[in-house]
């Protein structure tokens, strides 16, 4: 099957792209998720607006105690250290584990977030990091915590005439530690479970996030609070807390394979973070 007929337009500037947006048009960056879905006719568009060549979407810059990363930055650019990594290696680690190198060369950070697949890496990884979405539209710029950006399965807070231009992420301190675990049945595929853990006592950050377990990544409140205490947690206590969080987040029966898979990923990620302290 091939995509339904559509017209193609390459935007020269961000303003031009915004002016052409709206209706049933779609913005094209890396195309690693959008194009296959169009070929299967799971997504339709009357106009494809190519924004892959816009330099303003590939920039990165410091903003006080945060760093802006453009939506057009590719996974490979992050993996190769071609932009500033304020996360003490966390972003590079996540980027290097996405699919295959050919996908990482084309796929973009913003495209992953806007596509909003709950099994993708960036929605989970950046939620744990406390990222903020930077959105541009005809009415100007607005910013949303990533927790409010993804609304559900492949659904975001973006309006039809808006573009995700980038994200801001905090600069982690020297005390920060992180762990990122995911389970794939075969190399390169989307994950069946993701656990992202970030703790930075200097910034009072302690986040445990579970991905690929529902319609969007979710923060595990009890595990995050336990991690925030800063003490070594007994494995049995950790397991009990994670059991409650995973049960609440997924609604899965404790005897199910999926429940044990998610539980294992979260416990493993928390345990590996504790080993670093």
XYZ file of N, CA and C in Angstrom:
831
model
N 0.845 -1.187 0.000
C 0.000 0.000 0.000
C 0.885 1.243 0.000
N 0.418 2.268 -0.673
C 1.153 3.523 -0.739
C 0.285 4.662 -0.211
N 0.946 5.774 0.079
C 0.228 6.912 0.646
C -0.825 7.448 -0.324
N -1.884 8.011 0.245
C -2.886 8.699 -0.565
C -2.253 9.932 -1.195
N -2.787 10.426 -2.298
C -2.196 11.603 -2.955
C -2.112 12.808 -2.019
N -1.005 13.532 -2.129
C -0.828 14.751 -1.339
C 0.112 15.680 -2.097
N 0.067 16.960 -1.766
C 1.002 17.922 -2.348
C 2.160 18.137 -1.386
N 3.301 18.523 -1.941
C 4.532 18.681 -1.152
C 4.998 20.124 -1.247
N 5.394 20.668 -0.098
C 5.903 22.035 -0.062
C 7.081 22.093 0.884
N 8.184 22.659 0.444
C 9.377 22.788 1.279
C 9.444 24.209 1.823
N 9.360 24.350 3.135
C 9.369 25.670 3.753
C 10.783 26.232 3.808
N 10.919 27.526 3.492
C 12.228 28.179 3.545
C 12.495 28.786 4.909
N 11.423 29.127 5.637
C 11.560 29.718 6.968
C 10.485 29.137 7.872
N 10.674 29.313 9.167
C 9.684 28.843 10.128
C 8.371 29.607 9.956
N 8.445 30.896 9.705
C 7.232 31.692 9.501
C 6.452 31.196 8.280
N 7.169 30.834 7.225
C 6.511 30.312 6.028
C 5.814 28.989 6.337
N 6.479 28.150 7.121
C 5.884 26.865 7.495
C 4.614 27.074 8.314
N 4.666 28.006 9.256
C 3.502 28.290 10.093
C 2.351 28.831 9.262
N 2.662 29.677 8.289
C 1.617 30.247 7.437
C 0.951 29.176 6.584
N 1.700 28.146 6.217
C 1.158 27.093 5.365
C 0.455 25.997 6.160
N 0.656 25.994 7.474
C 0.094 24.938 8.313
C -1.393 25.110 8.546
N -1.943 24.145 9.279
C -3.365 24.173 9.583
C -4.131 23.203 8.715
N -5.389 23.000 9.039
C -6.217 22.084 8.270
C -5.690 20.671 8.356
N -5.599 19.997 7.214
C -5.112 18.615 7.193
C -3.680 18.514 6.686
N -2.936 19.622 6.759
C -1.527 19.575 6.395
C -0.721 18.944 7.528
N 0.440 18.392 7.184
C 1.326 17.796 8.185
C 2.739 18.303 7.970
N 3.458 18.480 9.074
C 4.851 18.904 8.992
C 5.749 17.673 8.915
N 6.721 17.717 8.018
C 7.646 16.609 7.795
C 9.045 17.019 8.218
N 9.633 16.283 9.160
C 11.017 16.538 9.582
C 11.869 15.354 9.135
N 12.061 14.357 10.017
C 12.828 13.177 9.618
C 11.996 12.180 8.838
N 10.705 12.105 9.149
C 9.804 11.215 8.418
C 9.910 9.745 8.772
N 10.671 9.409 9.815
C 10.901 8.002 10.124
C 9.659 7.304 10.688
N 8.732 8.049 11.239
C 7.465 7.478 11.711
C 6.299 7.901 10.829
N 6.300 9.169 10.412
C 5.179 9.694 9.643
C 5.042 9.020 8.285
N 6.138 8.860 7.559
C 6.064 8.297 6.202
C 5.544 6.860 6.209
N 6.038 5.960 7.070
C 5.462 4.610 7.088
C 3.966 4.618 7.414
N 3.539 5.488 8.322
C 2.124 5.541 8.663
C 1.291 6.057 7.493
N 1.837 6.974 6.712
C 1.127 7.441 5.528
C 1.057 6.357 4.464
N 2.135 5.586 4.344
C 2.125 4.484 3.382
C 1.068 3.442 3.725
N 0.823 3.249 5.011
C -0.218 2.320 5.457
C -1.592 2.976 5.521
N -1.640 4.265 5.219
C -2.868 5.072 5.254
C -3.493 5.114 6.644
N -2.610 5.040 7.642
C -3.051 5.261 9.012
C -3.091 6.748 9.328
N -2.378 7.546 8.517
C -2.376 9.003 8.614
C -2.570 9.576 7.220
N -3.407 10.597 7.110
C -3.667 11.239 5.829
C -3.328 12.716 5.918
N -2.907 13.289 4.804
C -2.606 14.723 4.742
C -2.812 15.195 3.317
N -3.358 16.402 3.155
C -3.487 16.932 1.796
C -2.220 17.657 1.365
N -1.437 18.147 2.360
C -0.178 18.831 2.056
C 0.883 18.427 3.071
N 2.060 18.093 2.570
C 3.214 17.816 3.427
C 4.131 19.033 3.369
N 4.388 19.611 4.528
C 5.251 20.788 4.604
C 6.588 20.356 5.175
N 7.613 20.368 4.353
C 8.942 19.892 4.733
C 9.673 20.977 5.526
N 9.962 20.685 6.799
C 10.673 21.648 7.657
C 12.062 21.127 8.022
N 12.509 20.076 7.336
C 13.769 19.428 7.718
C 14.992 20.314 7.480
N 14.879 21.296 6.582
C 16.050 22.121 6.274
C 16.119 23.421 7.038
N 15.237 23.624 8.018
C 15.219 24.906 8.725
C 16.312 24.937 9.801
N 17.308 25.820 9.659
C 18.416 25.859 10.624
C 17.967 26.238 12.032
N 16.877 27.022 12.143
C 16.416 27.439 13.471
C 15.868 26.277 14.289
N 15.548 25.170 13.615
C 15.066 23.992 14.337
C 16.202 23.044 14.709
N 17.418 23.367 14.296
C 18.555 22.498 14.604
C 19.568 23.165 15.535
N 19.174 24.247 16.141
C 20.101 24.945 17.014
C 19.945 24.455 18.455
N 20.965 24.718 19.239
C 20.888 24.497 20.686
C 21.582 25.675 21.353
N 21.064 26.065 22.521
C 21.623 27.240 23.190
C 21.255 27.207 24.661
N 22.114 27.780 25.491
C 21.846 27.865 26.910
C 20.779 28.907 27.205
N 19.948 28.602 28.193
C 18.928 29.542 28.678
C 18.973 29.528 30.208
N 19.971 30.192 30.774
C 20.128 30.188 32.219
C 20.534 28.806 32.713
N 19.698 28.222 33.582
C 20.010 26.902 34.113
C 19.373 25.784 33.290
N 18.972 26.127 32.065
C 18.419 25.134 31.145
C 19.092 25.272 29.793
N 18.901 24.276 28.934
C 19.448 24.310 27.577
C 18.306 24.047 26.597
N 18.223 24.885 25.572
C 17.241 24.687 24.504
C 17.836 23.765 23.456
N 17.066 22.756 23.040
C 17.469 21.834 21.974
C 16.384 21.876 20.906
N 16.756 22.221 19.680
C 15.798 22.360 18.597
C 15.122 21.050 18.220
N 13.871 21.145 17.780
C 13.099 19.965 17.422
C 13.686 19.226 16.229
N 14.437 19.932 15.375
C 15.022 19.296 14.201
C 16.350 18.619 14.450
N 16.823 18.646 15.685
C 18.070 17.948 16.029
C 17.831 16.445 15.910
N 18.700 15.763 15.197
C 18.518 14.324 14.989
C 19.060 13.523 16.172
N 18.593 12.290 16.252
C 19.101 11.394 17.292
C 20.616 11.242 17.166
N 21.096 11.139 15.924
C 22.535 10.944 15.697
C 23.344 12.150 16.160
N 22.809 13.356 15.987
C 23.520 14.554 16.448
C 23.697 14.524 17.962
N 22.690 14.054 18.671
C 22.794 13.942 20.131
C 23.759 12.818 20.490
N 23.621 11.691 19.826
C 24.496 10.539 20.087
C 25.964 10.884 19.875
N 26.248 11.662 18.855
C 27.631 11.989 18.500
C 28.182 13.183 19.265
N 27.379 13.770 20.145
C 27.847 14.914 20.923
C 27.991 16.185 20.121
N 27.209 16.331 19.059
C 27.306 17.520 18.215
C 26.514 18.695 18.785
N 25.754 18.443 19.838
C 25.109 19.530 20.568
C 25.467 19.368 22.043
N 25.266 20.423 22.797
C 25.578 20.386 24.225
C 24.664 19.393 24.939
N 25.255 18.559 25.799
C 24.473 17.620 26.598
C 24.548 18.061 28.053
N 23.482 18.684 28.561
C 23.506 19.175 29.944
C 23.135 18.116 30.962
N 22.990 16.855 30.494
C 22.416 15.811 31.347
C 23.431 14.775 31.817
N 24.714 15.109 31.712
C 25.764 14.187 32.181
C 25.704 12.836 31.464
N 25.497 12.879 30.157
C 25.533 11.673 29.338
C 24.205 10.965 29.142
N 23.182 11.417 29.839
C 21.872 10.764 29.756
C 21.285 10.842 28.345
N 21.273 12.031 27.754
C 20.699 12.199 26.424
C 21.456 11.392 25.378
N 22.787 11.383 25.471
C 23.582 10.617 24.505
C 23.304 9.125 24.639
N 23.140 8.659 25.851
C 22.841 7.244 26.074
C 21.501 6.871 25.445
N 20.493 7.685 25.689
C 19.161 7.405 25.138
C 19.203 7.427 23.611
N 19.823 8.465 23.047
C 19.875 8.598 21.591
C 20.568 7.406 20.941
N 21.636 6.930 21.551
C 22.394 5.830 20.969
C 21.664 4.503 20.964
N 20.581 4.397 21.724
C 19.827 3.148 21.774
C 18.567 3.161 20.941
N 18.348 4.214 20.163
C 17.135 4.309 19.346
C 17.325 3.582 18.023
N 16.523 2.581 17.768
C 16.456 1.890 16.477
C 17.843 1.563 15.914
N 18.090 1.952 14.667
C 19.357 1.704 13.988
C 19.982 3.039 13.559
N 21.259 3.000 13.219
C 21.968 4.236 12.870
C 21.298 4.953 11.695
N 20.810 4.214 10.710
C 20.166 4.863 9.567
C 18.930 5.641 9.996
N 18.203 5.125 10.983
C 17.043 5.834 11.523
C 17.497 7.032 12.339
N 18.545 6.851 13.131
C 19.032 7.943 13.969
C 19.581 9.101 13.139
N 20.082 8.802 11.944
C 20.593 9.851 11.068
C 19.492 10.783 10.583
N 18.265 10.275 10.461
C 17.161 11.062 9.921
C 16.133 11.456 10.987
N 15.854 10.568 11.911
C 14.829 10.826 12.913
C 15.205 11.980 13.822
N 14.207 12.754 14.237
C 14.459 13.944 15.036
C 13.814 13.849 16.410
N 14.376 14.587 17.341
C 13.842 14.648 18.693
C 12.409 15.187 18.674
N 12.191 16.294 17.958
C 10.861 16.878 17.900
C 9.852 15.994 17.206
N 10.289 15.300 16.169
C 9.389 14.394 15.472
C 8.905 13.274 16.372
N 9.805 12.760 17.190
C 9.437 11.702 18.132
C 8.409 12.201 19.138
N 8.621 13.394 19.671
C 7.692 13.942 20.656
C 6.344 14.271 20.031
N 6.357 14.862 18.839
C 5.101 15.236 18.190
C 4.316 14.014 17.727
N 5.018 12.962 17.353
C 4.353 11.718 16.945
C 3.658 11.070 18.140
N 4.272 11.204 19.321
C 3.662 10.803 20.598
C 3.341 9.321 20.692
N 4.226 8.495 20.178
C 4.085 7.048 20.388
C 4.566 6.740 21.807
N 3.747 6.134 22.660
C 4.156 5.886 24.047
C 5.303 4.899 24.182
N 5.605 4.160 23.100
C 6.713 3.209 23.144
C 8.008 3.812 22.621
N 7.979 5.083 22.190
C 9.198 5.742 21.726
C 10.048 6.176 22.920
N 11.321 6.408 22.668
C 12.248 6.725 23.765
C 12.091 8.129 24.320
N 12.037 9.143 23.445
C 12.110 10.527 23.933
C 10.942 10.945 24.817
N 9.693 10.547 24.557
C 8.630 10.952 25.474
C 8.873 10.532 26.918
N 9.393 9.320 27.118
C 9.681 8.838 28.472
C 10.941 9.476 29.028
N 12.008 9.468 28.235
C 13.297 9.956 28.710
C 13.247 11.430 29.096
N 12.578 12.241 28.284
C 12.541 13.680 28.552
C 11.550 14.035 29.646
N 10.506 13.232 29.828
C 9.602 13.454 30.945
C 10.347 13.271 32.264
N 11.190 12.247 32.345
C 11.973 12.011 33.565
C 12.980 13.121 33.806
N 13.415 13.769 32.760
C 14.416 14.832 32.885
C 13.784 16.181 33.241
N 12.462 16.262 33.189
C 11.804 17.530 33.484
C 11.852 18.502 32.327
N 11.720 17.983 31.102
C 11.792 18.831 29.920
C 10.534 19.676 29.762
N 10.674 20.701 28.957
C 9.592 21.644 28.673
C 9.487 21.799 27.163
N 8.276 21.680 26.621
C 8.062 21.829 25.184
C 7.958 23.303 24.819
N 8.650 23.685 23.740
C 8.600 25.058 23.229
C 7.809 25.020 21.923
N 6.682 25.722 21.901
C 5.726 25.642 20.799
C 5.559 27.021 20.169
N 5.562 27.052 18.833
C 5.391 28.316 18.120
C 4.159 28.250 17.227
N 3.376 29.316 17.243
C 2.199 29.397 16.388
C 1.972 30.827 15.957
N 0.865 31.046 15.261
C 0.566 32.395 14.777
C 0.413 33.373 15.929
N -0.015 32.876 17.080
C -0.196 33.745 18.241
C 1.045 33.964 19.057
N 2.171 33.427 18.609
C 3.419 33.585 19.341
C 3.916 32.272 19.911
N 4.737 32.370 20.945
C 5.365 31.188 21.535
C 4.729 30.868 22.882
N 4.589 29.596 23.152
C 4.140 29.148 24.463
C 4.970 27.943 24.881
N 5.036 27.714 26.185
C 5.833 26.621 26.725
C 4.975 25.776 27.653
N 5.162 24.461 27.540
C 4.393 23.523 28.340
C 5.327 22.508 28.980
N 5.132 22.178 30.256
C 5.847 21.026 30.817
C 5.511 19.791 29.988
N 6.473 18.929 29.787
C 6.242 17.775 28.927
C 5.111 16.895 29.459
N 4.874 16.930 30.758
C 3.781 16.150 31.340
C 2.426 16.588 30.801
N 2.333 17.829 30.308
C 1.078 18.345 29.766
C 1.084 18.386 28.241
N 2.209 18.017 27.625
C 2.315 18.082 26.163
C 1.671 16.866 25.500
N 2.021 15.672 25.953
C 1.411 14.469 25.376
C 0.120 14.171 26.119
N -0.980 14.150 25.390
C -2.297 13.960 25.987
C -2.720 12.502 26.025
N -2.232 11.720 25.075
C -2.619 10.311 25.010
C -1.901 9.629 23.869
N -2.491 8.555 23.374
C -1.882 7.769 22.306
C -1.810 8.598 21.022
N -0.586 8.973 20.629
C -0.348 9.762 19.427
C -1.207 11.026 19.400
N -1.374 11.625 20.566
C -2.149 12.861 20.698
C -1.379 13.839 21.575
N -1.217 15.064 21.083
C -0.478 16.074 21.823
C -1.311 17.354 21.966
N -0.768 18.296 22.707
C -1.426 19.584 22.906
C -1.172 20.545 21.751
N -0.474 20.106 20.699
C -0.223 20.964 19.543
C -1.528 21.265 18.810
N -1.722 22.533 18.457
C -2.853 22.920 17.629
C -2.467 22.755 16.154
N -3.447 22.679 15.264
C -3.134 22.429 13.848
C -2.175 23.442 13.229
N -2.192 24.678 13.726
C -1.341 25.720 13.139
C -0.081 25.969 13.959
N 0.306 25.018 14.780
C 1.490 25.173 15.632
C 2.576 24.158 15.270
N 3.806 24.527 15.622
C 4.972 23.654 15.439
C 5.701 23.535 16.768
N 6.107 22.324 17.097
C 7.026 22.128 18.220
C 8.410 22.532 17.739
N 8.939 23.632 18.266
C 10.231 24.127 17.776
C 11.405 23.591 18.589
N 11.137 23.010 19.749
C 12.224 22.453 20.541
C 11.781 22.139 21.954
N 12.744 21.800 22.774
C 12.503 21.556 24.192
C 13.598 22.250 24.989
N 13.310 22.543 26.239
C 14.367 22.958 27.153
C 14.526 21.875 28.206
N 15.758 21.612 28.580
C 16.050 20.609 29.603
C 16.965 21.238 30.647
N 16.856 20.807 31.899
C 17.684 21.403 32.944
C 19.139 20.963 32.847
N 20.015 21.816 33.303
C 21.428 21.454 33.417
C 21.601 20.715 34.741
N 21.949 19.448 34.674
C 22.097 18.649 35.882
C 23.411 18.975 36.589
N 23.403 18.844 37.898
C 24.598 19.120 38.694
C 25.539 17.923 38.696
N 26.706 18.109 39.293
C 27.684 17.024 39.399
C 27.180 15.890 40.293
N 26.171 16.163 41.101
C 25.621 15.144 41.988
C 24.561 14.282 41.313
N 24.165 14.662 40.111
C 23.074 13.967 39.433
C 23.478 12.553 39.019
N 22.513 11.663 39.089
C 22.673 10.279 38.630
C 21.429 9.902 37.829
N 21.579 8.976 36.904
C 20.453 8.551 36.091
C 20.585 7.084 35.715
N 19.473 6.502 35.342
C 19.450 5.125 34.841
C 18.330 5.021 33.825
N 18.590 4.330 32.734
C 17.600 4.188 31.669
C 17.611 2.743 31.184
N 16.495 2.066 31.386
C 16.388 0.653 31.022
C 15.196 0.463 30.096
N 15.375 -0.340 29.055
C 14.231 -0.666 28.206
C 14.356 -2.103 27.715
N 13.207 -2.672 27.395
C 13.152 -4.061 26.937
C 12.564 -4.113 25.540
N 13.327 -4.689 24.613
C 12.863 -4.928 23.241
C 13.051 -6.412 22.932
N 12.102 -6.996 22.265
C 12.236 -8.428 21.944
C 13.274 -8.669 20.854
N 13.489 -7.665 20.005
C 14.550 -7.776 19.007
C 15.191 -6.418 18.818
N 16.404 -6.417 18.377
C 17.168 -5.184 18.246
C 16.501 -4.222 17.281
N 16.431 -2.962 17.695
C 15.957 -1.912 16.812
C 14.476 -1.630 16.834
N 13.688 -2.485 17.475
C 12.244 -2.260 17.473
C 11.843 -1.324 18.611
N 10.576 -0.883 18.582
C 10.061 -0.091 19.687
C 10.035 -0.933 20.952
N 10.216 -0.261 22.078
C 10.306 -0.964 23.361
C 8.949 -1.500 23.801
N 8.993 -2.575 24.576
C 7.790 -3.123 25.216
C 7.684 -2.617 26.654
N 8.764 -2.067 27.170
C 8.750 -1.447 28.493
C 9.978 -0.557 28.615
N 9.790 0.618 29.220
C 10.888 1.565 29.448
C 10.792 2.086 30.866
N 11.933 2.170 31.530
C 11.992 2.801 32.853
C 13.116 3.834 32.835
N 12.763 5.075 33.140
C 13.746 6.164 33.185
C 13.763 6.750 34.590
N 14.972 6.869 35.161
C 15.117 7.377 36.521
C 16.189 8.465 36.519
N 15.850 9.629 37.052
C 16.798 10.749 37.154
C 16.713 11.305 38.567
N 17.870 11.449 39.210
C 17.910 12.059 40.544
C 19.040 13.069 40.611
N 18.701 14.281 41.040
C 19.692 15.336 41.211
C 19.369 16.055 42.517
N 20.031 15.675 43.608
C 19.711 16.293 44.898
C 19.972 17.793 44.935
N 20.918 18.268 44.146
C 21.210 19.698 44.136
C 20.048 20.506 43.559
N 19.290 19.910 42.656
C 18.139 20.581 42.057
C 16.818 20.064 42.628
N 16.912 19.195 43.633
C 15.739 18.579 44.257
C 14.869 17.880 43.217
N 15.528 17.129 42.345
C 14.849 16.372 41.295
C 14.947 14.885 41.619
N 13.825 14.201 41.578
C 13.787 12.751 41.735
C 12.596 12.245 40.931
N 12.848 11.656 39.775
C 11.778 11.253 38.872
C 11.953 9.801 38.435
N 10.878 9.044 38.569
C 10.821 7.672 38.052
C 9.662 7.639 37.071
N 9.941 7.310 35.818
C 8.919 7.345 34.765
C 8.858 5.998 34.059
N 7.646 5.532 33.825
C 7.412 4.276 33.116
C 6.832 4.582 31.746
N 7.440 4.009 30.703
C 6.955 4.196 29.339
C 6.598 2.880 28.687
N 5.899 2.960 27.554
C 5.470 1.786 26.786
C 4.537 0.887 27.589
N 3.788 1.501 28.502
C 2.903 0.710 29.365
C 1.460 1.203 29.321
N 1.181 2.184 28.481
C -0.158 2.751 28.402
C -0.229 3.703 27.236
N -1.175 4.632 27.282
C -1.324 5.550 26.154
C -0.307 6.680 26.175
N 0.405 6.849 27.295
C 1.478 7.824 27.369
C 2.354 7.481 28.573
N 3.614 7.960 28.586
C 4.481 7.715 29.745
C 3.877 8.317 31.001
N 4.159 7.694 32.147
C 3.605 8.213 33.393
C 4.662 8.229 34.490
N 4.564 9.240 35.333
C 5.436 9.369 36.486
C 4.934 8.448 37.591
N 5.850 7.702 38.214
C 5.500 6.818 39.321
C 5.745 7.582 40.618
N 4.667 8.039 41.242
C 4.766 8.963 42.370
C 5.415 8.383 43.606
N 5.034 7.161 44.002
C 5.588 6.572 45.227
C 7.082 6.295 45.070
N 7.453 5.726 43.922
C 8.874 5.429 43.683
C 9.692 6.711 43.613
N 9.131 7.759 43.002
C 9.830 9.046 42.915
C 10.042 9.631 44.305
N 9.003 9.556 45.158
C 9.114 10.087 46.520
C 10.142 9.311 47.333
N 10.167 7.999 47.156
C 11.135 7.167 47.868
C 12.555 7.511 47.433
N 12.724 7.723 46.149
C 14.037 8.075 45.611
C 14.484 9.441 46.125
N 13.538 10.347 46.291
C 13.861 11.704 46.740
C 14.432 11.729 48.147
N 14.157 10.695 48.943
C 14.666 10.663 50.311
C 16.181 10.563 50.362
N 16.782 10.046 49.292
C 18.233 10.031 49.196
C 18.938 8.930 49.954
N 18.206 8.031 50.555
C 18.836 6.923 51.287
C 18.765 5.640 50.459
N 19.628 4.716 50.809
C 19.590 3.427 50.123
C 18.330 2.689 50.559
N 17.605 2.170 49.595
C 16.322 1.536 49.853
C 16.487 0.020 49.803
N 15.901 -0.638 50.786
C 15.912 -2.088 50.818
C 15.196 -2.632 49.577
N 15.773 -3.639 48.892
C 15.156 -4.162 47.666
C 13.713 -4.612 47.854
N 13.409 -5.182 49.013
C 12.045 -5.627 49.254
C 11.089 -4.438 49.346
N 11.508 -3.385 50.040
C 10.676 -2.195 50.137
C 10.495 -1.545 48.773
N 11.588 -1.483 48.007
C 11.510 -0.913 46.664
C 10.518 -1.692 45.812
N 10.588 -3.010 45.886
C 9.686 -3.846 45.102
C 8.229 -3.626 45.461
N 7.945 -3.479 46.747
C 6.566 -3.257 47.178
C 6.028 -1.927 46.662
N 6.863 -0.895 46.746
C 6.454 0.427 46.266
C 6.218 0.407 44.756
N 7.122 -0.217 44.033
C 6.986 -0.289 42.573
C 5.749 -1.098 42.193
N 5.467 -2.166 42.913
C 4.255 -2.954 42.647
C 3.013 -2.075 42.707
N 2.925 -1.230 43.718
C 1.763 -0.355 43.872
C 1.695 0.658 42.731
N 2.848 1.247 42.396
C 2.880 2.243 41.325
C 2.492 1.641 39.979
N 3.075 0.509 39.644
C 2.805 -0.120 38.350
C 1.345 -0.555 38.271
N 0.818 -1.072 39.369
C -0.587 -1.464 39.392
C -1.508 -0.284 39.138
N -1.233 0.838 39.806
C -2.055 2.033 39.620
C -1.914 2.600 38.211
N -0.688 2.581 37.672
C -0.422 3.208 36.374
C -0.975 2.408 35.208
N -0.996 1.087 35.335
C -1.361 0.237 34.199
C -2.700 -0.470 34.353
N -3.124 -0.704 35.593
C -4.341 -1.481 35.811
C -4.175 -2.952 35.506
N -2.950 -3.401 35.332
C -2.685 -4.806 35.001
C -2.769 -5.684 36.238
N -3.161 -6.912 36.035
C -3.163 -7.885 37.124
C -1.728 -8.198 37.519
N -1.488 -8.321 38.824
C -0.130 -8.565 39.318
C 0.434 -9.893 38.840
N -0.425 -10.787 38.398
C 0.028 -12.095 37.924
C 0.367 -12.102 36.434
N 0.121 -10.989 35.732
C 0.306 -10.957 34.280
C 1.766 -10.778 33.893
N 2.096 -11.241 32.699
C 3.456 -11.088 32.169
C 3.820 -9.606 32.038
N 2.893 -8.804 31.509
C 3.178 -7.387 31.285
C 3.477 -6.672 32.593
N 2.728 -6.992 33.649
C 2.977 -6.373 34.949
C 4.394 -6.676 35.417
N 4.789 -7.933 35.343
C 6.130 -8.315 35.810
C 7.227 -7.714 34.942
N 6.955 -7.549 33.647
C 7.935 -6.915 32.769
C 8.162 -5.462 33.193
N 7.081 -4.700 33.364
C 7.219 -3.293 33.764
C 7.851 -3.182 35.151
N 7.424 -4.037 36.060
C 7.977 -4.024 37.418
C 9.488 -4.261 37.373
N 9.902 -5.239 36.588
C 11.324 -5.579 36.505
C 12.141 -4.418 35.963
N 11.633 -3.753 34.934
C 12.364 -2.622 34.353
C 12.525 -1.492 35.365
N 11.453 -1.178 36.103
C 11.520 -0.070 37.062
C 12.437 -0.415 38.227
N 12.289 -1.612 38.786
C 13.146 -2.023 39.900
C 14.609 -2.045 39.471
N 14.859 -2.547 38.277
C 16.242 -2.613 37.782
C 16.829 -1.209 37.609
N 16.032 -0.290 37.044
C 16.527 1.073 36.841
C 16.818 1.758 38.174
N 15.906 1.601 39.143
C 16.118 2.229 40.464
C 17.335 1.624 41.161
N 17.485 0.311 41.064
C 18.604 -0.362 41.714
C 19.937 0.084 41.107
N 19.974 0.223 39.801
C 21.223 0.635 39.149
C 21.564 2.088 39.470
N 20.553 2.905 39.656
C 20.836 4.270 40.064
C 21.441 4.282 41.477
N 20.884 3.460 42.358
C 21.403 3.404 43.735
C 22.847 2.906 43.767
N 23.210 2.037 42.831
C 24.574 1.542 42.792
C 25.569 2.648 42.469
N 25.116 3.731 41.867
C 26.005 4.830 41.475
C 26.286 5.788 42.621
N 25.495 5.706 43.707
C 25.653 6.659 44.796
C 26.537 6.102 45.918
